[in-house]
Short mmCIF file of C-alpha atoms and ligand atoms in Angstrom, two decimals:
data_model
loop_
_atom_site.label_atom_id
_atom_site.label_comp_id
_atom_site.label_asym_id
_atom_site.label_seq_id
_atom_site.Cartn_x
_atom_site.Cartn_y
_atom_site.Cartn_z
CA MET A 1 -9.11 16.24 43.18
CA LYS A 2 -11.20 16.84 40.20
CA VAL A 3 -8.80 19.11 38.22
CA MET A 4 -9.58 21.26 34.80
CA VAL A 5 -6.08 22.03 32.56
CA THR A 6 -7.00 24.66 30.41
CA GLY A 7 -4.05 24.29 27.64
CA GLY A 8 -4.04 19.93 28.40
CA ALA A 9 -3.25 19.56 24.84
CA GLY A 10 0.34 21.90 24.98
CA TYR A 11 3.54 21.02 25.95
CA ILE A 12 3.89 22.16 29.57
CA GLY A 13 -0.30 21.27 29.80
CA SER A 14 0.37 17.65 28.91
CA VAL A 15 2.65 17.17 31.40
CA VAL A 16 1.33 18.69 34.01
CA THR A 17 -1.55 16.44 33.08
CA GLU A 18 0.44 13.12 33.46
CA GLU A 19 1.47 14.22 37.19
CA LEU A 20 -1.94 14.57 38.05
CA LEU A 21 -3.21 11.47 36.49
CA ARG A 22 -0.33 9.86 38.31
CA GLY A 23 -0.79 11.64 41.63
CA GLY A 24 -4.39 10.27 41.88
CA ASP A 25 -6.55 13.45 40.44
CA GLU A 26 -8.88 13.85 37.93
CA VAL A 27 -8.59 16.07 34.98
CA VAL A 28 -10.27 17.25 32.15
CA VAL A 29 -8.64 18.72 29.40
CA TYR A 30 -9.94 21.99 28.13
CA ASP A 31 -8.69 23.12 25.07
CA SER A 32 -9.67 25.03 21.50
CA LEU A 33 -6.54 22.68 19.41
CA TYR A 34 -5.74 25.82 17.96
CA LYS A 35 -1.84 25.36 19.23
CA GLY A 36 -1.84 22.22 20.67
CA HIS A 37 -2.08 18.78 19.99
CA ARG A 38 -5.22 16.37 20.28
CA GLU A 39 -2.61 13.21 20.37
CA ALA A 40 -1.00 14.97 23.48
CA VAL A 41 -3.95 15.03 25.68
CA VAL A 42 -2.97 11.96 28.05
CA GLU A 43 -4.90 8.52 27.90
CA GLY A 44 -7.13 8.49 31.10
CA ALA A 45 -8.09 12.22 30.98
CA ALA A 46 -11.34 13.72 29.60
CA PHE A 47 -11.31 16.23 27.02
CA VAL A 48 -13.38 19.18 25.53
CA LYS A 49 -12.38 21.33 22.89
CA GLY A 50 -13.41 24.74 23.44
CA ASP A 51 -12.15 28.40 23.46
CA LEU A 52 -11.44 30.00 26.20
CA LEU A 53 -13.84 33.22 25.55
CA ASP A 54 -16.52 30.37 25.36
CA THR A 55 -18.06 30.90 29.40
CA ALA A 56 -20.67 29.22 28.85
CA LEU A 57 -19.35 25.93 27.73
CA LEU A 58 -16.55 26.46 30.47
CA ARG A 59 -19.01 27.22 32.65
CA GLU A 60 -21.16 23.49 31.27
CA THR A 61 -17.14 22.63 31.60
CA LEU A 62 -16.82 22.72 34.92
CA ALA A 63 -20.84 21.97 36.20
CA HIS A 64 -20.70 18.83 34.21
CA HIS A 65 -17.13 17.39 35.74
CA LYS A 66 -18.06 18.72 39.28
CA VAL A 67 -14.42 20.40 39.20
CA GLU A 68 -12.88 21.29 42.04
CA ALA A 69 -9.83 23.33 41.06
CA VAL A 70 -8.54 24.79 37.48
CA VAL A 71 -4.86 24.91 36.06
CA HIS A 72 -4.85 27.76 33.41
CA MET A 73 -2.66 27.35 31.10
CA ALA A 74 -4.01 27.79 27.82
CA ALA A 75 -2.54 31.33 26.31
CA ASP A 76 0.09 33.38 23.46
CA SER A 77 3.49 32.93 24.71
CA LEU A 78 5.19 34.28 21.54
CA VAL A 79 7.13 37.78 23.22
CA GLY A 80 8.08 38.74 19.64
CA GLU A 81 4.76 38.18 18.21
CA SER A 82 3.15 40.07 21.37
CA VAL A 83 4.66 42.90 20.41
CA LYS A 84 3.15 42.86 17.09
CA VAL A 85 0.08 41.67 17.50
CA PRO A 86 -0.89 42.73 20.92
CA ALA A 87 -5.19 42.75 20.52
CA LYS A 88 -4.07 39.01 20.10
CA TYR A 89 -2.58 38.70 23.64
CA TYR A 90 -4.88 41.22 25.14
CA ARG A 91 -7.42 39.30 23.69
CA ASN A 92 -6.78 35.75 24.30
CA ASN A 93 -4.51 36.23 28.02
CA VAL A 94 -6.82 38.87 29.80
CA LEU A 95 -10.14 38.88 28.19
CA GLY A 96 -9.47 35.00 27.89
CA GLY A 97 -8.72 34.52 31.31
CA LEU A 98 -11.38 36.86 32.45
CA SER A 99 -14.23 34.55 30.57
CA LEU A 100 -12.16 31.50 32.50
CA LEU A 101 -13.15 33.23 36.14
CA ASP A 102 -16.39 34.11 35.08
CA ALA A 103 -17.60 30.77 34.59
CA MET A 104 -15.48 29.53 37.80
CA LEU A 105 -17.84 31.88 40.20
CA GLY A 106 -20.36 30.27 38.32
CA ALA A 107 -19.72 26.88 38.73
CA GLU A 108 -18.71 27.65 41.92
CA VAL A 109 -15.01 26.69 41.58
CA LYS A 110 -12.51 28.42 43.79
CA TYR A 111 -9.21 27.36 43.00
CA LEU A 112 -6.80 28.59 40.63
CA VAL A 113 -3.54 27.82 39.53
CA PHE A 114 -1.98 30.03 37.23
CA SER A 115 0.93 29.73 34.35
CA SER A 116 3.07 33.38 34.57
CA THR A 117 5.80 33.76 33.44
CA ALA A 118 9.35 35.73 34.27
CA ALA A 119 8.41 37.79 31.71
CA VAL A 120 6.40 40.00 34.00
CA TYR A 121 9.66 41.46 35.34
CA GLY A 122 10.32 42.51 32.27
CA GLU A 123 14.47 44.01 32.20
CA PRO A 124 15.34 42.45 35.66
CA ALA A 125 16.96 45.18 38.97
CA LYS A 126 18.59 42.57 40.15
CA GLN A 127 19.34 38.73 39.50
CA PRO A 128 18.27 36.20 41.36
CA ILE A 129 15.23 37.58 41.09
CA GLU A 130 12.99 37.65 43.44
CA GLU A 131 8.85 37.95 43.83
CA THR A 132 8.65 41.09 45.33
CA ASP A 133 11.11 42.88 42.86
CA PRO A 134 9.60 45.14 40.29
CA THR A 135 7.36 44.15 37.41
CA GLN A 136 7.63 46.37 34.39
CA PRO A 137 6.47 44.48 31.67
CA THR A 138 9.09 45.00 28.48
CA ASN A 139 6.23 43.49 25.71
CA PRO A 140 2.55 42.18 25.68
CA TYR A 141 3.10 39.30 26.61
CA GLY A 142 3.93 40.09 29.99
CA GLU A 143 1.94 42.97 30.45
CA THR A 144 -1.18 40.36 29.67
CA LYS A 145 0.10 37.97 32.10
CA LEU A 146 0.79 40.52 34.72
CA ALA A 147 -2.96 41.93 34.21
CA PHE A 148 -4.62 38.69 34.98
CA GLU A 149 -2.15 38.65 37.79
CA ARG A 150 -3.38 41.55 39.14
CA ALA A 151 -7.11 40.62 38.36
CA LEU A 152 -6.71 37.24 39.90
CA ARG A 153 -6.21 39.29 43.30
CA TRP A 154 -8.42 41.17 43.05
CA TYR A 155 -11.40 38.15 42.49
CA ASP A 156 -9.76 36.62 45.55
CA SER A 157 -10.76 39.63 47.92
CA ALA A 158 -13.98 40.13 46.18
CA HIS A 159 -14.89 36.52 45.67
CA GLY A 160 -12.58 34.27 47.77
CA LEU A 161 -11.01 32.88 44.63
CA ARG A 162 -8.30 31.46 45.52
CA PHE A 163 -4.87 31.03 43.96
CA VAL A 164 -1.42 30.37 43.01
CA SER A 165 1.09 32.32 40.33
CA LEU A 166 3.77 30.39 39.25
CA ARG A 167 6.41 32.68 37.16
CA TYR A 168 7.90 30.07 35.22
CA PHE A 169 11.53 30.24 34.14
CA ASN A 170 12.70 28.83 30.67
CA ALA A 171 10.72 25.73 30.74
CA ALA A 172 12.74 22.36 29.07
CA GLY A 173 12.61 18.54 28.94
CA ALA A 174 10.25 16.14 28.38
CA THR A 175 8.70 12.69 29.86
CA GLU A 176 8.75 9.40 28.17
CA ARG A 177 5.19 10.60 26.28
CA SER A 178 5.05 14.07 26.21
CA GLY A 179 7.57 16.86 25.07
CA GLU A 180 8.07 20.28 22.91
CA ARG A 181 6.42 21.04 19.44
CA HIS A 182 5.75 24.19 18.63
CA ASP A 183 5.11 25.41 15.19
CA PRO A 184 7.15 27.51 14.92
CA GLU A 185 9.74 26.85 16.92
CA THR A 186 11.34 29.59 19.48
CA HIS A 187 12.88 27.83 22.03
CA LEU A 188 16.12 26.97 22.32
CA ILE A 189 16.89 23.53 23.45
CA PRO A 190 14.10 22.28 20.60
CA ILE A 191 16.08 24.33 17.87
CA ILE A 192 19.63 22.88 19.36
CA LEU A 193 17.93 19.27 18.68
CA GLN A 194 16.83 19.80 15.61
CA ALA A 195 19.59 21.27 13.71
CA ALA A 196 21.54 18.51 15.73
CA ALA A 197 18.47 15.61 14.12
CA GLY A 198 19.57 17.62 10.78
CA GLN A 199 16.16 19.39 11.03
CA ARG A 200 17.40 22.43 10.13
CA PRO A 201 20.99 23.44 9.33
CA GLU A 202 21.98 25.18 12.29
CA VAL A 203 21.33 27.40 14.95
CA THR A 204 21.58 30.96 15.32
CA VAL A 205 22.98 32.35 17.99
CA PHE A 206 21.13 35.32 18.99
CA GLY A 207 24.04 38.46 20.23
CA ASP A 208 27.02 37.47 21.95
CA ASP A 209 28.32 40.22 22.87
CA TYR A 210 26.34 40.64 26.20
CA PRO A 211 27.87 41.60 29.84
CA THR A 212 27.73 37.85 30.50
CA PRO A 213 30.77 35.00 30.91
CA ASP A 214 30.62 34.36 27.39
CA GLY A 215 28.84 36.85 26.24
CA THR A 216 26.02 34.46 25.34
CA CYS A 217 22.56 35.26 27.25
CA VAL A 218 21.94 33.04 30.10
CA ARG A 219 18.91 31.68 31.16
CA ASP A 220 17.45 29.51 33.42
CA TYR A 221 16.28 26.07 32.82
CA ILE A 222 14.13 24.43 34.45
CA HIS A 223 12.85 20.81 33.75
CA VAL A 224 8.97 20.08 32.77
CA VAL A 225 8.36 17.50 35.31
CA ASP A 226 10.10 19.42 38.44
CA LEU A 227 7.39 22.62 36.73
CA ALA A 228 4.18 20.31 37.05
CA GLN A 229 5.37 18.65 40.56
CA ALA A 230 4.84 22.79 41.50
CA HIS A 231 1.76 22.74 40.18
CA ILE A 232 0.68 20.20 42.00
CA LEU A 233 1.97 21.15 45.55
CA ALA A 234 0.04 24.35 44.34
CA LEU A 235 -3.46 22.61 43.90
CA HIS A 236 -3.11 20.87 47.31
CA ALA A 237 -2.18 23.55 48.95
CA LEU A 238 -5.71 25.90 47.87
CA ALA A 239 -7.58 22.77 48.89
CA LYS A 240 -5.79 22.42 52.18
CA GLY A 241 -6.72 26.24 53.02
CA HIS A 242 -3.00 27.98 51.37
CA PRO A 243 -3.82 32.07 50.82
CA SER A 244 -3.59 33.33 47.31
CA SER A 245 0.26 33.23 47.10
CA ILE A 246 3.29 34.09 43.58
CA TYR A 247 5.64 31.95 43.15
CA ASN A 248 9.01 31.94 40.98
CA LEU A 249 9.65 28.78 38.93
CA GLY A 250 13.58 28.13 38.67
CA CYS A 251 16.05 26.09 39.23
CA GLY A 252 18.65 29.38 40.32
CA GLY A 253 22.55 28.42 40.10
CA GLU A 254 24.52 30.49 37.87
CA GLY A 255 21.96 29.51 35.03
CA TYR A 256 23.05 28.49 31.80
CA SER A 257 24.61 30.46 28.64
CA VAL A 258 23.40 29.92 25.17
CA LYS A 259 26.79 28.56 24.27
CA GLN A 260 26.68 25.95 27.21
CA VAL A 261 23.61 24.78 26.32
CA ILE A 262 24.69 24.29 22.59
CA ASP A 263 28.16 22.07 24.32
CA CYS A 264 25.77 20.31 26.25
CA ALA A 265 23.45 19.01 23.03
CA ARG A 266 26.84 17.86 21.78
CA ARG A 267 27.90 15.85 24.39
CA VAL A 268 24.30 14.56 24.54
CA THR A 269 23.51 13.83 21.23
CA GLY A 270 26.82 13.36 20.06
CA ARG A 271 25.81 15.12 17.00
CA ASP A 272 27.63 18.06 14.92
CA ILE A 273 25.56 21.20 15.85
CA PRO A 274 26.59 23.76 13.27
CA VAL A 275 26.20 27.17 14.75
CA SER A 276 25.92 30.60 13.40
CA LYS A 277 25.88 33.88 14.75
CA GLY A 278 22.95 36.53 14.35
CA PRO A 279 22.57 39.96 15.92
CA ARG A 280 20.20 40.20 19.15
CA ARG A 281 17.25 39.23 19.21
CA ALA A 282 14.18 42.35 20.62
CA GLY A 283 13.56 42.24 24.18
CA ASP A 284 16.13 39.77 25.29
CA PRO A 285 17.42 40.26 28.85
CA ALA A 286 21.13 39.59 29.10
CA VAL A 287 20.58 37.20 32.80
CA LEU A 288 17.39 35.77 33.92
CA ILE A 289 17.61 33.67 37.01
CA ALA A 290 15.22 32.59 39.37
CA SER A 291 15.06 32.58 42.69
CA SER A 292 12.88 30.28 44.23
CA ALA A 293 13.32 29.68 47.81
CA ARG A 294 9.76 31.32 48.45
CA ILE A 295 7.91 28.18 47.03
CA VAL A 296 10.93 25.95 48.21
CA ARG A 297 10.16 27.50 51.77
CA GLU A 298 6.56 27.68 51.74
CA LEU A 299 5.34 24.30 49.70
CA GLY A 300 8.14 22.29 50.01
CA TRP A 301 9.31 22.38 46.33
CA ARG A 302 11.89 20.15 45.68
CA PRO A 303 12.95 20.11 41.72
CA THR A 304 14.70 16.64 41.04
CA GLN A 305 16.60 17.34 37.54
CA GLN A 306 18.23 20.32 37.58
CA LYS A 307 21.06 18.60 35.35
CA LEU A 308 21.24 20.36 31.98
CA ASP A 309 22.20 17.12 30.99
CA THR A 310 19.41 15.39 32.34
CA ILE A 311 16.84 18.41 30.54
CA VAL A 312 18.43 17.96 27.24
CA GLU A 313 18.82 14.44 27.62
CA SER A 314 15.35 14.13 28.32
CA ALA A 315 14.07 16.23 24.69
CA TRP A 316 16.51 14.46 23.08
CA ARG A 317 15.48 10.69 23.77
CA TRP A 318 11.76 12.30 23.42
CA MET A 319 12.69 13.83 19.88
CA GLN A 320 14.23 10.33 18.68
CA ARG A 321 11.31 8.15 19.48
CA LYS A 322 8.72 11.02 18.10
CA ARG A 323 10.63 10.23 14.64
N1 UFG B 401 18.00 32.02 21.25
C1 UFG B 401 19.22 32.01 20.09
N2 UFG B 401 19.21 30.96 19.32
C2 UFG B 401 17.78 30.97 19.05
C3 UFG B 401 16.44 30.60 19.76
C4 UFG B 401 16.92 31.08 20.97
O1 UFG B 401 20.24 32.32 20.48
O2 UFG B 401 17.19 30.46 17.89
C5 UFG B 401 18.72 32.62 22.59
C6 UFG B 401 17.54 33.58 23.05
O3 UFG B 401 18.47 34.64 22.49
C7 UFG B 401 17.84 33.88 24.32
C8 UFG B 401 17.87 32.62 24.75
O4 UFG B 401 18.37 31.06 23.56
O5 UFG B 401 18.38 33.63 24.98
C9 UFG B 401 16.84 31.25 25.89
O6 UFG B 401 15.59 31.44 24.65
P1 UFG B 401 14.03 31.01 24.68
O7 UFG B 401 13.62 31.46 23.62
O8 UFG B 401 14.32 29.63 24.16
O9 UFG B 401 13.54 31.65 25.48
P2 UFG B 401 13.26 33.00 26.39
O10 UFG B 401 14.72 33.03 27.29
O11 UFG B 401 13.25 34.17 25.05
O12 UFG B 401 11.94 32.88 27.00
C10 UFG B 401 11.36 32.26 28.13
C11 UFG B 401 10.14 32.08 27.96
C12 UFG B 401 9.13 33.01 27.52
C13 UFG B 401 8.96 33.87 28.44
C14 UFG B 401 10.23 34.83 28.44
C15 UFG B 401 10.91 35.84 29.96
O13 UFG B 401 10.09 30.93 26.66
O14 UFG B 401 7.56 32.42 27.53
O15 UFG B 401 11.36 32.67 28.84
O16 UFG B 401 11.52 36.54 29.16
F1 UFG B 401 8.73 35.13 28.26
#
């Protein structure tokens, strides 16, 4: 297939591009580089530097490259920032998304795979979280992702634009060439590894009084390559007539606490990782675990790198190579 990946110069976008190219699909990356990195765009993919709000350029890109499907990953994704600057999230995640949909309708592109998030659930009603559970986001990030998901439903019924929305839990890990590099970095695993590498003095544990076995928050970490594979399955299913659907993407199981992730990183790196205790971070649910049974059942998704050690090792190897 010919696929346009918005946000393909970002962490997950570059891995999705790698996996698409490896499977024989053609890719054009569309990215403003406002957060992405030009060098993260995978060799073999075409590249267009452009803003999501530039509907004309999007439409021209879709037409010029004869794109058949879009993977839409370009977005702002920091929970804390979204609470402080909601306008940015509504502009980029909702207006930007609608601009993309207009361009797709104009260029007659009918399939979209969307990067959604566990943040659409808010404070979950139960664990593991299923797609049918209530969606009550507690911040503008989750709210804007949900707003766009809802828009997709109506574009499907009005225009036949079919979509798969993938609600990511905690994406982590790296491939040989692509890994996680945000500025500022807020995610747990890269922060821990930066501390292991001596690039920051310590890791602050945000709260150790949660109602979890060791008092720290529990998350469902999923290897970025397993995540990328789900996009490819979704694209190919859409092309074969699969109806619009929403899927959680996590590894399920018991998840891992912040303390367990730190212990794992100590094991994997063999380094000392200084830790300090801090207050809870606003808006952090105690536990977020996905039920991914639906995507396993309907698309045959099979994660292959579920062990936390494997995920952390891959991120560490990538970080060591980068230096
Ligand atoms: N944490 C720390 N110290 C740090 C960084 C993180 O203790 O320096 C903790 C957090 O409090 C949280 C856990 O580590 O309990 C994981 O935090 P991340 O920031 O790595 O990931 P989140 O679970 O907060 O965020 C993920 C996605 C978001 C999504 C969210 C859904 O990255 O995009 O899940 O709630 F919105």
